[in-house]
């Protein structure tokens, strides 16, 4: 579990208790690092954070080493993914849409995207992408599918962009809802879901990112924004949002019912994650 001020917590009992882990390599006078993303492949793990920092472990997190990042890196690291296969492989994504891949423990990186998001939008703004001219230079959310595809929501929620391996640039898309986008992600069937700032959840009936046919799921959020959606399996899903809002679906997101388990939580629920059947909500 990651947080601000170099916070790293570890559990060995499914989340019932947590132990704090100190990372000496992240101690830097005058800097408080906000850890953004963590990923493991076997015992090899990676952490990225803001201000730009990259940490690596080979022993399941018992010890961490800091790996320098170039000052020319476009944007702040947002997502790190440990790639299966040979050791030392990882994929790094920044909030400006840069994607880099390494296969030698970050000694060298190769760019997977050849054009900046700004350049892409400047080139395609006349093609009818609503709100592209208001792009503020960064993404608010980026999600990676198990297949390696990406979806990213612009910081203002005006539109979203997708990228798949082999593309030289991100592809912009108009949002399929009147309200601005809050978050996007993937279902177990590799379908895109999206939530809006008005509390709506839509799911693409088509698999992948090539075709778009978004259907509203009829979630009644009582006006609260939906901040995240998490799937336990192909059928059971949960959606969370403002003022302790929690909703459950048992039909893959087609319909939702309010879950009153968090009614007494006086706060916003930001993220839902499932690990080996255990569910966690962060708020």
PDB file of C-alpha atoms in Angstrom:
ATOM      1  CA  UNK A   1       0.000   0.000   0.000  1.00  0.00           C
ATOM      2  CA  UNK A   2       1.508   3.304  -1.149  1.00  0.00           C
ATOM      3  CA  UNK A   3       1.090   6.883   0.050  1.00  0.00           C
ATOM      4  CA  UNK A   4       2.629  10.285   0.613  1.00  0.00           C
ATOM      5  CA  UNK A   5       5.807  10.931   2.614  1.00  0.00           C
ATOM      6  CA  UNK A   6       7.467   7.752   1.273  1.00  0.00           C
ATOM      7  CA  UNK A   7       4.730   5.587   2.843  1.00  0.00           C
ATOM      8  CA  UNK A   8       4.970   1.877   2.059  1.00  0.00           C
ATOM      9  CA  UNK A   9       2.856  -0.609   4.020  1.00  0.00           C
ATOM     10  CA  UNK A  10       2.960  -4.400   3.729  1.00  0.00           C
ATOM     11  CA  UNK A  11       0.541  -7.117   4.849  1.00  0.00           C
ATOM     12  CA  UNK A  12       1.018 -10.861   5.241  1.00  0.00           C
ATOM     13  CA  UNK A  13      -2.516 -11.748   6.423  1.00  0.00           C
ATOM     14  CA  UNK A  14      -4.765 -10.558   3.624  1.00  0.00           C
ATOM     15  CA  UNK A  15      -4.940  -6.978   4.857  1.00  0.00           C
ATOM     16  CA  UNK A  16      -5.992  -7.511   8.491  1.00  0.00           C
ATOM     17  CA  UNK A  17      -2.763  -5.942   9.761  1.00  0.00           C
ATOM     18  CA  UNK A  18      -0.168  -3.751   8.049  1.00  0.00           C
ATOM     19  CA  UNK A  19       3.503  -3.099   8.774  1.00  0.00           C
ATOM     20  CA  UNK A  20       5.355   0.020   7.699  1.00  0.00           C
ATOM     21  CA  UNK A  21       8.439  -0.430   5.527  1.00  0.00           C
ATOM     22  CA  UNK A  22      11.215   2.158   5.539  1.00  0.00           C
ATOM     23  CA  UNK A  23      13.008   2.726   2.232  1.00  0.00           C
ATOM     24  CA  UNK A  24      16.418   4.230   2.889  1.00  0.00           C
ATOM     25  CA  UNK A  25      16.946   4.830  -0.829  1.00  0.00           C
ATOM     26  CA  UNK A  26      13.964   7.228  -0.850  1.00  0.00           C
ATOM     27  CA  UNK A  27      15.219   9.371   2.028  1.00  0.00           C
ATOM     28  CA  UNK A  28      16.148  12.728   0.599  1.00  0.00           C
ATOM     29  CA  UNK A  29      16.398  15.895   2.639  1.00  0.00           C
ATOM     30  CA  UNK A  30      13.820  18.435   1.576  1.00  0.00           C
ATOM     31  CA  UNK A  31      11.721  15.981  -0.466  1.00  0.00           C
ATOM     32  CA  UNK A  32       8.526  14.212   0.460  1.00  0.00           C
ATOM     33  CA  UNK A  33       7.867  11.609  -2.207  1.00  0.00           C
ATOM     34  CA  UNK A  34       4.347  10.553  -3.089  1.00  0.00           C
ATOM     35  CA  UNK A  35       4.507   6.932  -4.230  1.00  0.00           C
ATOM     36  CA  UNK A  36       2.151   6.514  -7.191  1.00  0.00           C
ATOM     37  CA  UNK A  37       2.395   2.943  -8.437  1.00  0.00           C
ATOM     38  CA  UNK A  38       3.876  -0.426  -7.459  1.00  0.00           C
ATOM     39  CA  UNK A  39       4.149  -3.628  -9.483  1.00  0.00           C
ATOM     40  CA  UNK A  40       5.694  -7.081  -8.969  1.00  0.00           C
ATOM     41  CA  UNK A  41       6.598  -9.986 -11.198  1.00  0.00           C
ATOM     42  CA  UNK A  42       7.670 -12.734  -8.823  1.00  0.00           C
ATOM     43  CA  UNK A  43      10.134 -11.245  -6.333  1.00  0.00           C
ATOM     44  CA  UNK A  44      11.097  -8.410  -8.665  1.00  0.00           C
ATOM     45  CA  UNK A  45       9.255  -5.171  -7.949  1.00  0.00           C
ATOM     46  CA  UNK A  46       9.167  -1.526  -8.970  1.00  0.00           C
ATOM     47  CA  UNK A  47       7.840   1.702  -7.418  1.00  0.00           C
ATOM     48  CA  UNK A  48       7.446   5.122  -9.048  1.00  0.00           C
ATOM     49  CA  UNK A  49       6.494   8.418  -7.417  1.00  0.00           C
ATOM     50  CA  UNK A  50       6.427  12.228  -7.443  1.00  0.00           C
ATOM     51  CA  UNK A  51       8.747  14.120  -7.591  1.00  0.00           C
ATOM     52  CA  UNK A  52      10.181  11.713 -10.151  1.00  0.00           C
ATOM     53  CA  UNK A  53      11.625   8.663  -8.391  1.00  0.00           C
ATOM     54  CA  UNK A  54      12.125   5.020  -9.419  1.00  0.00           C
ATOM     55  CA  UNK A  55      12.820   2.185  -6.947  1.00  0.00           C
ATOM     56  CA  UNK A  56      13.623  -1.462  -7.671  1.00  0.00           C
ATOM     57  CA  UNK A  57      13.790  -4.680  -5.622  1.00  0.00           C
ATOM     58  CA  UNK A  58      14.888  -8.230  -6.423  1.00  0.00           C
ATOM     59  CA  UNK A  59      14.022  -9.806  -3.069  1.00  0.00           C
ATOM     60  CA  UNK A  60      10.280  -9.280  -2.719  1.00  0.00           C
ATOM     61  CA  UNK A  61      10.614  -5.844  -1.175  1.00  0.00           C
ATOM     62  CA  UNK A  62      13.040  -6.641   1.661  1.00  0.00           C
ATOM     63  CA  UNK A  63      15.463  -4.085   0.208  1.00  0.00           C
ATOM     64  CA  UNK A  64      15.068  -1.374  -2.415  1.00  0.00           C
ATOM     65  CA  UNK A  65      17.567   0.456  -4.620  1.00  0.00           C
ATOM     66  CA  UNK A  66      17.001   3.816  -6.258  1.00  0.00           C
ATOM     67  CA  UNK A  67      17.526   4.039 -10.010  1.00  0.00           C
ATOM     68  CA  UNK A  68      18.153   7.502 -11.508  1.00  0.00           C
ATOM     69  CA  UNK A  69      15.600   8.937 -13.921  1.00  0.00           C
ATOM     70  CA  UNK A  70      16.496  11.443 -16.617  1.00  0.00           C
ATOM     71  CA  UNK A  71      15.602  15.061 -15.861  1.00  0.00           C
ATOM     72  CA  UNK A  72      14.302  15.209 -19.446  1.00  0.00           C
ATOM     73  CA  UNK A  73      11.570  12.645 -18.715  1.00  0.00           C
ATOM     74  CA  UNK A  74       8.308  14.123 -20.102  1.00  0.00           C
ATOM     75  CA  UNK A  75       5.939  14.430 -17.167  1.00  0.00           C
ATOM     76  CA  UNK A  76       5.855  12.708 -13.793  1.00  0.00           C
ATOM     77  CA  UNK A  77       5.879   8.889 -13.491  1.00  0.00           C
ATOM     78  CA  UNK A  78       2.320   7.666 -12.971  1.00  0.00           C
ATOM     79  CA  UNK A  79       2.217   3.917 -13.673  1.00  0.00           C
ATOM     80  CA  UNK A  80       4.918   1.233 -13.522  1.00  0.00           C
ATOM     81  CA  UNK A  81       4.301  -2.331 -14.706  1.00  0.00           C
ATOM     82  CA  UNK A  82       6.673  -5.222 -14.048  1.00  0.00           C
ATOM     83  CA  UNK A  83       6.641  -7.306 -17.219  1.00  0.00           C
ATOM     84  CA  UNK A  84       6.703 -11.115 -16.986  1.00  0.00           C
ATOM     85  CA  UNK A  85       9.446 -13.142 -18.594  1.00  0.00           C
ATOM     86  CA  UNK A  86      13.101 -12.216 -18.242  1.00  0.00           C
ATOM     87  CA  UNK A  87      14.175 -10.260 -15.111  1.00  0.00           C
ATOM     88  CA  UNK A  88      14.690  -6.513 -15.444  1.00  0.00           C
ATOM     89  CA  UNK A  89      11.718  -5.851 -17.714  1.00  0.00           C
ATOM     90  CA  UNK A  90       9.294  -3.011 -16.947  1.00  0.00           C
ATOM     91  CA  UNK A  91       7.020  -0.456 -18.598  1.00  0.00           C
ATOM     92  CA  UNK A  92       6.860   3.130 -17.322  1.00  0.00           C
ATOM     93  CA  UNK A  93       4.095   5.638 -18.132  1.00  0.00           C
ATOM     94  CA  UNK A  94       4.018   9.345 -17.248  1.00  0.00           C
ATOM     95  CA  UNK A  95       1.123  11.761 -16.747  1.00  0.00           C
ATOM     96  CA  UNK A  96       1.987  13.342 -20.096  1.00  0.00           C
ATOM     97  CA  UNK A  97       1.513  10.086 -21.982  1.00  0.00           C
ATOM     98  CA  UNK A  98       5.143   9.042 -22.432  1.00  0.00           C
ATOM     99  CA  UNK A  99       5.590   5.242 -22.384  1.00  0.00           C
ATOM    100  CA  UNK A 100       9.029   3.707 -21.952  1.00  0.00           C
ATOM    101  CA  UNK A 101      10.123   0.068 -21.847  1.00  0.00           C
ATOM    102  CA  UNK A 102      13.296  -1.418 -20.356  1.00  0.00           C
ATOM    103  CA  UNK A 103      14.648  -4.961 -20.476  1.00  0.00           C
ATOM    104  CA  UNK A 104      17.875  -4.389 -18.527  1.00  0.00           C
ATOM    105  CA  UNK A 105      16.717  -3.147 -15.101  1.00  0.00           C
ATOM    106  CA  UNK A 106      16.280   0.461 -16.234  1.00  0.00           C
ATOM    107  CA  UNK A 107      19.845   0.834 -17.480  1.00  0.00           C
ATOM    108  CA  UNK A 108      18.391   1.953 -20.804  1.00  0.00           C
ATOM    109  CA  UNK A 109      14.835   2.786 -21.894  1.00  0.00           C
ATOM    110  CA  UNK A 110      13.192   2.713 -25.317  1.00  0.00           C
ATOM    111  CA  UNK A 111      10.246   4.977 -26.164  1.00  0.00           C
ATOM    112  CA  UNK A 112       7.037   3.224 -27.220  1.00  0.00           C
ATOM    113  CA  UNK A 113       5.238   6.480 -28.131  1.00  0.00           C
ATOM    114  CA  UNK A 114       6.940   8.589 -30.784  1.00  0.00           C
ATOM    115  CA  UNK A 115       4.787  11.713 -30.500  1.00  0.00           C
ATOM    116  CA  UNK A 116       3.827  13.782 -27.471  1.00  0.00           C
ATOM    117  CA  UNK A 117       0.151  14.064 -26.566  1.00  0.00           C
ATOM    118  CA  UNK A 118       0.327  17.814 -27.144  1.00  0.00           C
ATOM    119  CA  UNK A 119       1.618  17.258 -30.684  1.00  0.00           C
ATOM    120  CA  UNK A 120      -1.066  14.631 -31.350  1.00  0.00           C
ATOM    121  CA  UNK A 121      -3.855  16.943 -30.215  1.00  0.00           C
ATOM    122  CA  UNK A 122      -2.475  19.894 -32.168  1.00  0.00           C
ATOM    123  CA  UNK A 123      -2.512  17.695 -35.251  1.00  0.00           C
ATOM    124  CA  UNK A 124      -5.975  16.216 -34.665  1.00  0.00           C
ATOM    125  CA  UNK A 125      -7.835  19.090 -32.978  1.00  0.00           C
ATOM    126  CA  UNK A 126      -9.551  19.883 -36.275  1.00  0.00           C
ATOM    127  CA  UNK A 127     -10.856  16.296 -36.535  1.00  0.00           C
ATOM    128  CA  UNK A 128     -13.697  16.946 -34.131  1.00  0.00           C
ATOM    129  CA  UNK A 129     -12.339  15.918 -30.711  1.00  0.00           C
ATOM    130  CA  UNK A 130     -14.438  18.057 -28.391  1.00  0.00           C
ATOM    131  CA  UNK A 131     -12.461  19.758 -25.643  1.00  0.00           C
ATOM    132  CA  UNK A 132      -9.021  18.913 -27.036  1.00  0.00           C
ATOM    133  CA  UNK A 133      -8.127  22.597 -27.210  1.00  0.00           C
ATOM    134  CA  UNK A 134      -8.570  22.768 -23.424  1.00  0.00           C
ATOM    135  CA  UNK A 135      -5.994  20.057 -22.765  1.00  0.00           C
ATOM    136  CA  UNK A 136      -3.836  21.124 -19.825  1.00  0.00           C
ATOM    137  CA  UNK A 137      -0.874  18.913 -20.558  1.00  0.00           C
ATOM    138  CA  UNK A 138      -1.516  15.891 -18.354  1.00  0.00           C
ATOM    139  CA  UNK A 139      -3.773  12.925 -17.647  1.00  0.00           C
ATOM    140  CA  UNK A 140      -5.721  12.537 -14.405  1.00  0.00           C
ATOM    141  CA  UNK A 141      -6.013   8.750 -14.720  1.00  0.00           C
ATOM    142  CA  UNK A 142      -4.241   6.066 -16.725  1.00  0.00           C
ATOM    143  CA  UNK A 143      -5.285   2.402 -16.748  1.00  0.00           C
ATOM    144  CA  UNK A 144      -3.443  -0.508 -18.367  1.00  0.00           C
ATOM    145  CA  UNK A 145      -5.212  -3.672 -19.486  1.00  0.00           C
ATOM    146  CA  UNK A 146      -3.657  -7.135 -19.016  1.00  0.00           C
ATOM    147  CA  UNK A 147      -3.100  -7.100 -22.794  1.00  0.00           C
ATOM    148  CA  UNK A 148      -0.952  -3.969 -22.540  1.00  0.00           C
ATOM    149  CA  UNK A 149      -3.495  -1.480 -23.930  1.00  0.00           C
ATOM    150  CA  UNK A 150      -3.868   1.902 -22.226  1.00  0.00           C
ATOM    151  CA  UNK A 151      -6.749   4.282 -21.643  1.00  0.00           C
ATOM    152  CA  UNK A 152      -6.217   7.755 -20.177  1.00  0.00           C
ATOM    153  CA  UNK A 153      -8.610  10.505 -19.064  1.00  0.00           C
ATOM    154  CA  UNK A 154      -7.631  14.131 -19.691  1.00  0.00           C
ATOM    155  CA  UNK A 155      -7.188  16.188 -16.528  1.00  0.00           C
ATOM    156  CA  UNK A 156     -10.353  18.191 -17.247  1.00  0.00           C
ATOM    157  CA  UNK A 157     -12.370  15.107 -18.193  1.00  0.00           C
ATOM    158  CA  UNK A 158     -13.279  16.564 -21.608  1.00  0.00           C
ATOM    159  CA  UNK A 159     -12.130  13.548 -23.623  1.00  0.00           C
ATOM    160  CA  UNK A 160     -10.089  10.359 -23.348  1.00  0.00           C
ATOM    161  CA  UNK A 161      -7.235   8.738 -25.262  1.00  0.00           C
ATOM    162  CA  UNK A 162      -6.185   5.167 -25.983  1.00  0.00           C
ATOM    163  CA  UNK A 163      -2.940   3.496 -26.976  1.00  0.00           C
ATOM    164  CA  UNK A 164      -2.145  -0.041 -28.048  1.00  0.00           C
ATOM    165  CA  UNK A 165       1.238  -1.643 -28.662  1.00  0.00           C
ATOM    166  CA  UNK A 166       2.607  -0.708 -32.070  1.00  0.00           C
ATOM    167  CA  UNK A 167       0.875   2.673 -32.296  1.00  0.00           C
ATOM    168  CA  UNK A 168       3.237   5.625 -32.639  1.00  0.00           C
ATOM    169  CA  UNK A 169       0.899   8.031 -30.863  1.00  0.00           C
ATOM    170  CA  UNK A 170      -2.137   8.155 -28.558  1.00  0.00           C
ATOM    171  CA  UNK A 171      -5.544   8.155 -30.246  1.00  0.00           C
ATOM    172  CA  UNK A 172      -8.029  10.782 -28.938  1.00  0.00           C
ATOM    173  CA  UNK A 173     -11.741   9.987 -28.478  1.00  0.00           C
ATOM    174  CA  UNK A 174     -14.797  12.108 -27.778  1.00  0.00           C
ATOM    175  CA  UNK A 175     -16.442  11.263 -24.471  1.00  0.00           C
ATOM    176  CA  UNK A 176     -19.686   9.292 -24.980  1.00  0.00           C
ATOM    177  CA  UNK A 177     -21.518  11.114 -22.162  1.00  0.00           C
ATOM    178  CA  UNK A 178     -22.664  14.680 -21.590  1.00  0.00           C
ATOM    179  CA  UNK A 179     -20.954  14.892 -18.194  1.00  0.00           C
ATOM    180  CA  UNK A 180     -17.192  15.105 -17.914  1.00  0.00           C
ATOM    181  CA  UNK A 181     -15.246  11.906 -17.375  1.00  0.00           C
ATOM    182  CA  UNK A 182     -13.993  10.946 -13.936  1.00  0.00           C
ATOM    183  CA  UNK A 183     -12.235   7.628 -14.469  1.00  0.00           C
ATOM    184  CA  UNK A 184     -11.874   4.748 -16.927  1.00  0.00           C
ATOM    185  CA  UNK A 185     -10.678   1.160 -16.754  1.00  0.00           C
ATOM    186  CA  UNK A 186     -11.142  -2.400 -17.993  1.00  0.00           C
ATOM    187  CA  UNK A 187     -13.570  -5.212 -17.262  1.00  0.00           C
ATOM    188  CA  UNK A 188     -12.377  -8.847 -17.078  1.00  0.00           C
ATOM    189  CA  UNK A 189     -13.801  -9.239 -20.611  1.00  0.00           C
ATOM    190  CA  UNK A 190     -11.396  -6.511 -21.848  1.00  0.00           C
ATOM    191  CA  UNK A 191     -14.212  -3.988 -22.258  1.00  0.00           C
ATOM    192  CA  UNK A 192     -13.738  -0.340 -21.346  1.00  0.00           C
ATOM    193  CA  UNK A 193     -15.839   1.132 -18.551  1.00  0.00           C
ATOM    194  CA  UNK A 194     -16.074   4.822 -17.718  1.00  0.00           C
ATOM    195  CA  UNK A 195     -17.530   6.881 -14.889  1.00  0.00           C
ATOM    196  CA  UNK A 196     -18.626  10.506 -15.035  1.00  0.00           C
ATOM    197  CA  UNK A 197     -18.552  13.368 -12.580  1.00  0.00           C
ATOM    198  CA  UNK A 198     -22.337  13.194 -12.485  1.00  0.00           C
ATOM    199  CA  UNK A 199     -22.327   9.639 -11.116  1.00  0.00           C
ATOM    200  CA  UNK A 200     -22.976   7.698 -14.333  1.00  0.00           C
ATOM    201  CA  UNK A 201     -21.264   4.420 -15.304  1.00  0.00           C
ATOM    202  CA  UNK A 202     -21.075   3.328 -18.942  1.00  0.00           C
ATOM    203  CA  UNK A 203     -19.601   0.097 -20.320  1.00  0.00           C
ATOM    204  CA  UNK A 204     -18.473  -0.515 -23.890  1.00  0.00           C
ATOM    205  CA  UNK A 205     -20.357  -3.499 -25.314  1.00  0.00           C
ATOM    206  CA  UNK A 206     -17.422  -4.083 -27.685  1.00  0.00           C
ATOM    207  CA  UNK A 207     -14.159  -5.670 -26.549  1.00  0.00           C
ATOM    208  CA  UNK A 208     -10.874  -3.801 -26.880  1.00  0.00           C
ATOM    209  CA  UNK A 209     -10.430  -0.199 -28.008  1.00  0.00           C
ATOM    210  CA  UNK A 210     -11.099  -0.386 -31.747  1.00  0.00           C
ATOM    211  CA  UNK A 211     -14.911  -0.169 -31.578  1.00  0.00           C
ATOM    212  CA  UNK A 212     -17.109   1.969 -29.338  1.00  0.00           C
ATOM    213  CA  UNK A 213     -20.688   1.214 -28.268  1.00  0.00           C
ATOM    214  CA  UNK A 214     -21.141   2.525 -24.726  1.00  0.00           C
ATOM    215  CA  UNK A 215     -24.255   1.546 -22.785  1.00  0.00           C
ATOM    216  CA  UNK A 216     -25.425   3.298 -19.619  1.00  0.00           C
ATOM    217  CA  UNK A 217     -25.711   0.912 -16.675  1.00  0.00           C
ATOM    218  CA  UNK A 218     -28.501   2.822 -14.968  1.00  0.00           C
ATOM    219  CA  UNK A 219     -26.588   3.363 -11.739  1.00  0.00           C
ATOM    220  CA  UNK A 220     -28.418   5.814  -9.480  1.00  0.00           C
ATOM    221  CA  UNK A 221     -25.642   7.514  -7.510  1.00  0.00           C
ATOM    222  CA  UNK A 222     -27.894  10.212  -6.033  1.00  0.00           C
ATOM    223  CA  UNK A 223     -25.685  12.863  -7.620  1.00  0.00           C
ATOM    224  CA  UNK A 224     -22.362  11.697  -6.184  1.00  0.00           C
ATOM    225  CA  UNK A 225     -19.476  11.216  -8.598  1.00  0.00           C
ATOM    226  CA  UNK A 226     -18.277   7.642  -9.193  1.00  0.00           C
ATOM    227  CA  UNK A 227     -14.522   7.615  -8.591  1.00  0.00           C
ATOM    228  CA  UNK A 228     -13.654   3.981  -9.342  1.00  0.00           C
ATOM    229  CA  UNK A 229     -15.062   0.635 -10.464  1.00  0.00           C
ATOM    230  CA  UNK A 230     -13.529  -2.714  -9.508  1.00  0.00           C
ATOM    231  CA  UNK A 231     -14.372  -6.212 -10.771  1.00  0.00           C
ATOM    232  CA  UNK A 232     -14.029  -9.296  -8.575  1.00  0.00           C
ATOM    233  CA  UNK A 233     -14.847 -11.493 -11.571  1.00  0.00           C
ATOM    234  CA  UNK A 234     -16.829 -11.295 -14.808  1.00  0.00           C
ATOM    235  CA  UNK A 235     -20.109 -10.899 -12.902  1.00  0.00           C
ATOM    236  CA  UNK A 236     -19.468  -9.203  -9.550  1.00  0.00           C
ATOM    237  CA  UNK A 237     -18.350  -5.580  -9.554  1.00  0.00           C
ATOM    238  CA  UNK A 238     -18.333  -2.647  -7.149  1.00  0.00           C
ATOM    239  CA  UNK A 239     -18.454   1.101  -7.811  1.00  0.00           C
ATOM    240  CA  UNK A 240     -17.450   3.694  -5.207  1.00  0.00           C
ATOM    241  CA  UNK A 241     -17.619   7.449  -4.944  1.00  0.00           C
ATOM    242  CA  UNK A 242     -18.320  10.523  -2.869  1.00  0.00           C
ATOM    243  CA  UNK A 243     -19.726  10.519   0.697  1.00  0.00           C
ATOM    244  CA  UNK A 244     -19.144   6.815   1.238  1.00  0.00           C
ATOM    245  CA  UNK A 245     -21.168   5.777  -1.827  1.00  0.00           C
ATOM    246  CA  UNK A 246     -20.823   2.086  -2.691  1.00  0.00           C
ATOM    247  CA  UNK A 247     -22.753   0.101  -5.300  1.00  0.00           C
ATOM    248  CA  UNK A 248     -22.708  -3.583  -6.275  1.00  0.00           C
ATOM    249  CA  UNK A 249     -23.425  -5.336  -9.550  1.00  0.00           C
ATOM    250  CA  UNK A 250     -23.912  -9.089  -9.996  1.00  0.00           C
ATOM    251  CA  UNK A 251     -24.410  -9.026 -13.774  1.00  0.00           C
ATOM    252  CA  UNK A 252     -21.122  -7.607 -15.009  1.00  0.00           C
ATOM    253  CA  UNK A 253     -22.090  -3.960 -14.574  1.00  0.00           C
ATOM    254  CA  UNK A 254     -25.411  -3.997 -16.439  1.00  0.00           C
ATOM    255  CA  UNK A 255     -27.353  -3.040 -13.280  1.00  0.00           C
ATOM    256  CA  UNK A 256     -26.363  -1.784  -9.823  1.00  0.00           C
ATOM    257  CA  UNK A 257     -27.764  -1.750  -6.307  1.00  0.00           C
ATOM    258  CA  UNK A 258     -26.630   0.396  -3.423  1.00  0.00           C
ATOM    259  CA  UNK A 259     -24.475  -1.381  -0.832  1.00  0.00           C
ATOM    260  CA  UNK A 260     -25.087   0.118   2.610  1.00  0.00           C
ATOM    261  CA  UNK A 261     -21.934  -1.357   4.156  1.00  0.00           C
ATOM    262  CA  UNK A 262     -20.148   2.009   3.926  1.00  0.00           C
ATOM    263  CA  UNK A 263     -23.050   4.320   4.818  1.00  0.00           C
ATOM    264  CA  UNK A 264     -21.327   5.283   8.068  1.00  0.00           C
ATOM    265  CA  UNK A 265     -18.054   6.193   6.351  1.00  0.00           C
ATOM    266  CA  UNK A 266     -17.732   9.981   6.489  1.00  0.00           C
ATOM    267  CA  UNK A 267     -15.466  10.373   3.501  1.00  0.00           C
ATOM    268  CA  UNK A 268     -14.987   9.814  -0.208  1.00  0.00           C
ATOM    269  CA  UNK A 269     -14.079   6.338  -1.493  1.00  0.00           C
ATOM    270  CA  UNK A 270     -11.384   6.661  -4.150  1.00  0.00           C
ATOM    271  CA  UNK A 271     -10.241   3.231  -5.302  1.00  0.00           C
ATOM    272  CA  UNK A 272     -11.289  -0.427  -5.346  1.00  0.00           C
ATOM    273  CA  UNK A 273      -8.822  -3.285  -5.767  1.00  0.00           C
ATOM    274  CA  UNK A 274      -9.166  -7.075  -5.621  1.00  0.00           C
ATOM    275  CA  UNK A 275      -6.257  -9.414  -4.875  1.00  0.00           C
ATOM    276  CA  UNK A 276      -6.841 -13.184  -4.884  1.00  0.00           C
ATOM    277  CA  UNK A 277     -10.455 -12.732  -3.857  1.00  0.00           C
ATOM    278  CA  UNK A 278      -9.753 -10.123  -1.156  1.00  0.00           C
ATOM    279  CA  UNK A 279     -11.296  -6.709  -1.809  1.00  0.00           C
ATOM    280  CA  UNK A 280      -9.949  -3.358  -0.615  1.00  0.00           C
ATOM    281  CA  UNK A 281     -11.460   0.121  -0.816  1.00  0.00           C
ATOM    282  CA  UNK A 282      -9.248   3.160  -0.259  1.00  0.00           C
ATOM    283  CA  UNK A 283     -10.776   6.425   0.869  1.00  0.00           C
TER     284      UNK A 283
END
